[in-house]
CSV table of N, CA and C in Angstrom, one decimal:
chain,number,residue,atom,x,y,z
A,14,MET,N,0.0,-8.7,20.8
A,14,MET,CA,-0.6,-8.4,19.6
A,14,MET,C,-2.1,-8.3,19.8
A,15,ASP,N,-2.7,-7.3,19.1
A,15,ASP,CA,-4.2,-7.1,19.1
A,15,ASP,C,-4.9,-8.3,18.6
A,16,LYS,N,-6.0,-8.7,19.3
A,16,LYS,CA,-6.7,-9.9,18.8
A,16,LYS,C,-7.3,-9.7,17.4
A,17,ASP,N,-7.5,-8.5,17.0
A,17,ASP,CA,-8.1,-8.2,15.7
A,17,ASP,C,-7.0,-8.1,14.6
A,18,LYS,N,-5.8,-8.4,14.9
A,18,LYS,CA,-4.7,-8.3,14.0
A,18,LYS,C,-4.0,-9.6,13.8
A,19,VAL,N,-3.4,-9.9,12.7
A,19,VAL,CA,-2.6,-11.1,12.4
A,19,VAL,C,-1.2,-10.6,11.9
A,20,GLN,N,-0.2,-11.5,12.0
A,20,GLN,CA,1.1,-11.2,11.5
A,20,GLN,C,1.3,-11.7,10.1
A,21,ILE,N,1.9,-10.9,9.3
A,21,ILE,CA,2.3,-11.4,7.9
A,21,ILE,C,3.7,-11.1,7.7
A,22,SER,N,4.3,-11.8,6.7
A,22,SER,CA,5.7,-11.6,6.4
A,22,SER,C,5.9,-11.1,5.0
A,23,ILE,N,6.8,-10.1,4.8
A,23,ILE,CA,7.1,-9.6,3.5
A,23,ILE,C,8.6,-9.7,3.4
A,24,SER,N,9.1,-9.6,2.1
A,24,SER,CA,10.6,-9.7,2.0
A,24,SER,C,11.2,-8.4,2.5
A,25,LYS,N,12.4,-8.5,3.0
A,25,LYS,CA,13.2,-7.4,3.5
A,25,LYS,C,13.3,-6.3,2.5
A,26,GLU,N,13.5,-6.7,1.2
A,26,GLU,CA,13.6,-5.7,0.1
A,26,GLU,C,12.4,-4.9,0.0
A,27,LEU,N,11.2,-5.5,0.0
A,27,LEU,CA,9.9,-4.8,-0.1
A,27,LEU,C,9.7,-4.0,1.1
A,28,TYR,N,10.0,-4.5,2.3
A,28,TYR,CA,9.9,-3.7,3.5
A,28,TYR,C,10.8,-2.4,3.4
A,29,ASP,N,12.0,-2.5,2.9
A,29,ASP,CA,12.9,-1.4,2.8
A,29,ASP,C,12.3,-0.4,1.8
A,30,LYS,N,11.8,-0.9,0.7
A,30,LYS,CA,11.2,0.0,-0.3
A,30,LYS,C,10.0,0.8,0.3
A,31,ALA,N,9.2,0.1,1.1
A,31,ALA,CA,8.0,0.7,1.7
A,31,ALA,C,8.5,1.8,2.7
A,32,LEU,N,9.5,1.5,3.5
A,32,LEU,CA,10.0,2.4,4.5
A,32,LEU,C,10.6,3.6,3.8
A,33,LYS,N,11.3,3.4,2.7
A,33,LYS,CA,11.8,4.6,1.9
A,33,LYS,C,10.7,5.4,1.4
A,34,PHE,N,9.7,4.8,0.9
A,34,PHE,CA,8.5,5.5,0.3
A,34,PHE,C,7.9,6.4,1.4
A,35,ILE,N,7.7,5.8,2.6
A,35,ILE,CA,7.2,6.6,3.8
A,35,ILE,C,8.0,7.8,4.1
A,36,LYS,N,9.3,7.6,4.1
A,36,LYS,CA,10.2,8.7,4.5
A,36,LYS,C,10.2,9.8,3.4
A,37,GLU,N,10.1,9.4,2.2
A,37,GLU,CA,10.1,10.4,1.1
A,37,GLU,C,8.8,11.0,0.8
A,38,GLN,N,7.7,10.2,0.9
A,38,GLN,CA,6.4,10.7,0.5
A,38,GLN,C,5.5,11.2,1.7
A,39,GLY,N,5.8,10.6,2.9
A,39,GLY,CA,5.0,10.9,4.1
A,39,GLY,C,3.6,10.3,4.0
A,40,GLY,N,2.8,10.7,4.9
A,40,GLY,CA,1.4,10.2,4.9
A,40,GLY,C,1.1,9.0,5.6
A,41,PHE,N,2.1,8.3,6.0
A,41,PHE,CA,2.0,7.0,6.8
A,41,PHE,C,3.0,7.1,8.0
A,42,ASN,N,2.6,6.5,9.1
A,42,ASN,CA,3.4,6.4,10.3
A,42,ASN,C,4.3,5.2,10.4
A,43,SER,N,3.9,4.2,9.6
A,43,SER,CA,4.6,2.9,9.7
A,43,SER,C,4.4,2.1,8.4
A,44,VAL,N,5.2,1.1,8.2
A,44,VAL,CA,5.1,0.2,7.1
A,44,VAL,C,3.8,-0.6,7.3
A,45,GLU,N,3.4,-1.0,8.5
A,45,GLU,CA,2.2,-1.7,8.8
A,45,GLU,C,1.0,-0.8,8.3
A,46,GLU,N,1.0,0.5,8.6
A,46,GLU,CA,-0.1,1.4,8.2
A,46,GLU,C,-0.2,1.5,6.7
A,47,LEU,N,1.0,1.6,6.0
A,47,LEU,CA,1.0,1.6,4.5
A,47,LEU,C,0.4,0.3,3.9
A,48,VAL,N,0.9,-0.8,4.4
A,48,VAL,CA,0.4,-2.1,3.9
A,48,VAL,C,-1.1,-2.3,4.1
A,49,GLU,N,-1.5,-1.9,5.3
A,49,GLU,CA,-3.0,-2.0,5.6
A,49,GLU,C,-3.8,-1.1,4.6
A,50,PHE,N,-3.3,0.1,4.4
A,50,PHE,CA,-4.0,1.0,3.5
A,50,PHE,C,-4.0,0.4,2.1
A,51,LEU,N,-2.9,-0.1,1.6
A,51,LEU,CA,-2.8,-0.6,0.2
A,51,LEU,C,-3.7,-1.9,0.1
A,52,LEU,N,-3.7,-2.7,1.0
A,52,LEU,CA,-4.6,-3.9,1.0
A,52,LEU,C,-6.1,-3.5,1.0
A,53,ARG,N,-6.4,-2.6,1.8
A,53,ARG,CA,-7.8,-2.1,1.9
A,53,ARG,C,-8.2,-1.5,0.6
A,54,GLU,N,-7.3,-0.7,0.0
A,54,GLU,CA,-7.7,-0.1,-1.3
A,54,GLU,C,-7.9,-1.1,-2.4
A,55,VAL,N,-7.0,-2.1,-2.5
A,55,VAL,CA,-7.0,-3.1,-3.5
A,55,VAL,C,-8.2,-4.0,-3.3
A,56,LEU,N,-8.4,-4.5,-2.1
A,56,LEU,CA,-9.5,-5.4,-1.8
A,56,LEU,C,-10.9,-4.8,-1.9
A,57,THR,N,-11.0,-3.5,-1.6
A,57,THR,CA,-12.4,-2.9,-1.7
A,57,THR,C,-12.6,-2.3,-3.0
A,58,GLU,N,-11.6,-2.2,-3.9
A,58,GLU,CA,-11.7,-1.7,-5.2
A,58,GLU,C,-12.8,-2.4,-6.0
A,59,GLU,N,-13.0,-3.7,-5.8
A,59,GLU,CA,-14.0,-4.5,-6.5
A,59,GLU,C,-15.4,-4.0,-6.1
A,60,GLU,N,-15.6,-3.5,-5.0
A,60,GLU,CA,-16.9,-3.1,-4.5
A,60,GLU,C,-17.3,-1.7,-5.1
A,61,HIS,N,-16.4,-1.0,-5.6
A,61,HIS,CA,-16.6,0.4,-6.1
A,61,HIS,C,-16.9,0.4,-7.6
A,62,VAL,N,-17.5,1.4,-8.1
A,62,VAL,CA,-17.6,1.6,-9.5
A,62,VAL,C,-16.3,1.7,-10.1
A,63,GLU,N,-16.2,1.6,-11.4
A,63,GLU,CA,-15.0,1.7,-12.1
A,63,GLU,C,-14.2,3.0,-11.9
A,64,LEU,N,-12.9,2.9,-11.8
A,64,LEU,CA,-12.1,4.1,-11.6
A,64,LEU,C,-11.9,4.9,-12.8
A,65,SER,N,-11.8,6.2,-12.7
A,65,SER,CA,-11.5,7.0,-13.8
A,65,SER,C,-10.0,6.7,-14.3
A,66,LYS,N,-9.7,7.0,-15.5
A,66,LYS,CA,-8.3,6.7,-16.0
A,66,LYS,C,-7.3,7.5,-15.1
A,67,GLU,N,-7.7,8.7,-14.7
A,67,GLU,CA,-6.8,9.5,-13.8
A,67,GLU,C,-6.5,8.8,-12.5
A,68,ASP,N,-7.6,8.3,-11.9
A,68,ASP,CA,-7.4,7.6,-10.6
A,68,ASP,C,-6.6,6.3,-10.8
A,69,GLU,N,-6.9,5.6,-11.9
A,69,GLU,CA,-6.2,4.3,-12.1
A,69,GLU,C,-4.7,4.6,-12.3
A,70,GLU,N,-4.3,5.7,-13.0
A,70,GLU,CA,-2.9,6.0,-13.2
A,70,GLU,C,-2.3,6.4,-11.9
A,71,LYS,N,-3.0,7.1,-11.0
A,71,LYS,CA,-2.4,7.5,-9.7
A,71,LYS,C,-2.1,6.3,-8.9
A,72,ILE,N,-3.0,5.3,-8.9
A,72,ILE,CA,-2.8,4.0,-8.2
A,72,ILE,C,-1.6,3.3,-8.8
A,73,LYS,N,-1.5,3.2,-10.1
A,73,LYS,CA,-0.4,2.5,-10.7
A,73,LYS,C,0.9,3.2,-10.4
A,74,GLU,N,1.0,4.6,-10.4
A,74,GLU,CA,2.2,5.3,-10.0
A,74,GLU,C,2.6,5.0,-8.6
A,75,ARG,N,1.7,4.9,-7.7
A,75,ARG,CA,2.0,4.6,-6.3
A,75,ARG,C,2.5,3.2,-6.2
A,76,LEU,N,1.9,2.2,-6.9
A,76,LEU,CA,2.4,0.8,-6.8
A,76,LEU,C,3.8,0.7,-7.5
A,77,ARG,N,4.0,1.4,-8.5
A,77,ARG,CA,5.4,1.4,-9.2
A,77,ARG,C,6.4,2.0,-8.2
A,78,ALA,N,6.0,3.1,-7.5
A,78,ALA,CA,7.0,3.7,-6.5
A,78,ALA,C,7.3,2.7,-5.4
A,79,LEU,N,6.4,1.8,-5.1
A,79,LEU,CA,6.6,0.8,-4.1
A,79,LEU,C,7.3,-0.4,-4.6
A,80,GLY,N,7.4,-0.5,-5.9
A,80,GLY,CA,8.1,-1.7,-6.5
A,80,GLY,C,7.2,-2.9,-6.7
A,81,TYR,N,5.9,-2.7,-6.6
A,81,TYR,CA,4.9,-3.7,-6.9
A,81,TYR,C,4.7,-4.0,-8.4
A,82,ILE,N,4.8,-3.0,-9.2
A,82,ILE,CA,4.7,-3.2,-10.6
A,82,ILE,C,5.8,-2.5,-11.4
C-alpha cells in the first residue's frame, strides 16, 4: 500500500451501490477513486464560496444515486 494512503472500510451494500453507479454512470475507474472524489468534494466544500442552488441540487442527486441520502 502506498505510504500516502490508508485503508478504510465501508459496508458491502454501499460498496455494491458505488460499483453499480460507476458501471452505469462512468467517470471513475474504481470505487476507491469515487470515494476519494466524494470525500474531497465534501471536505473542501467548506473552503469554497456558497454553491448555487443548481450545483447544490446536482450534488444531492449524485449522493441520492449513491444511497447516501
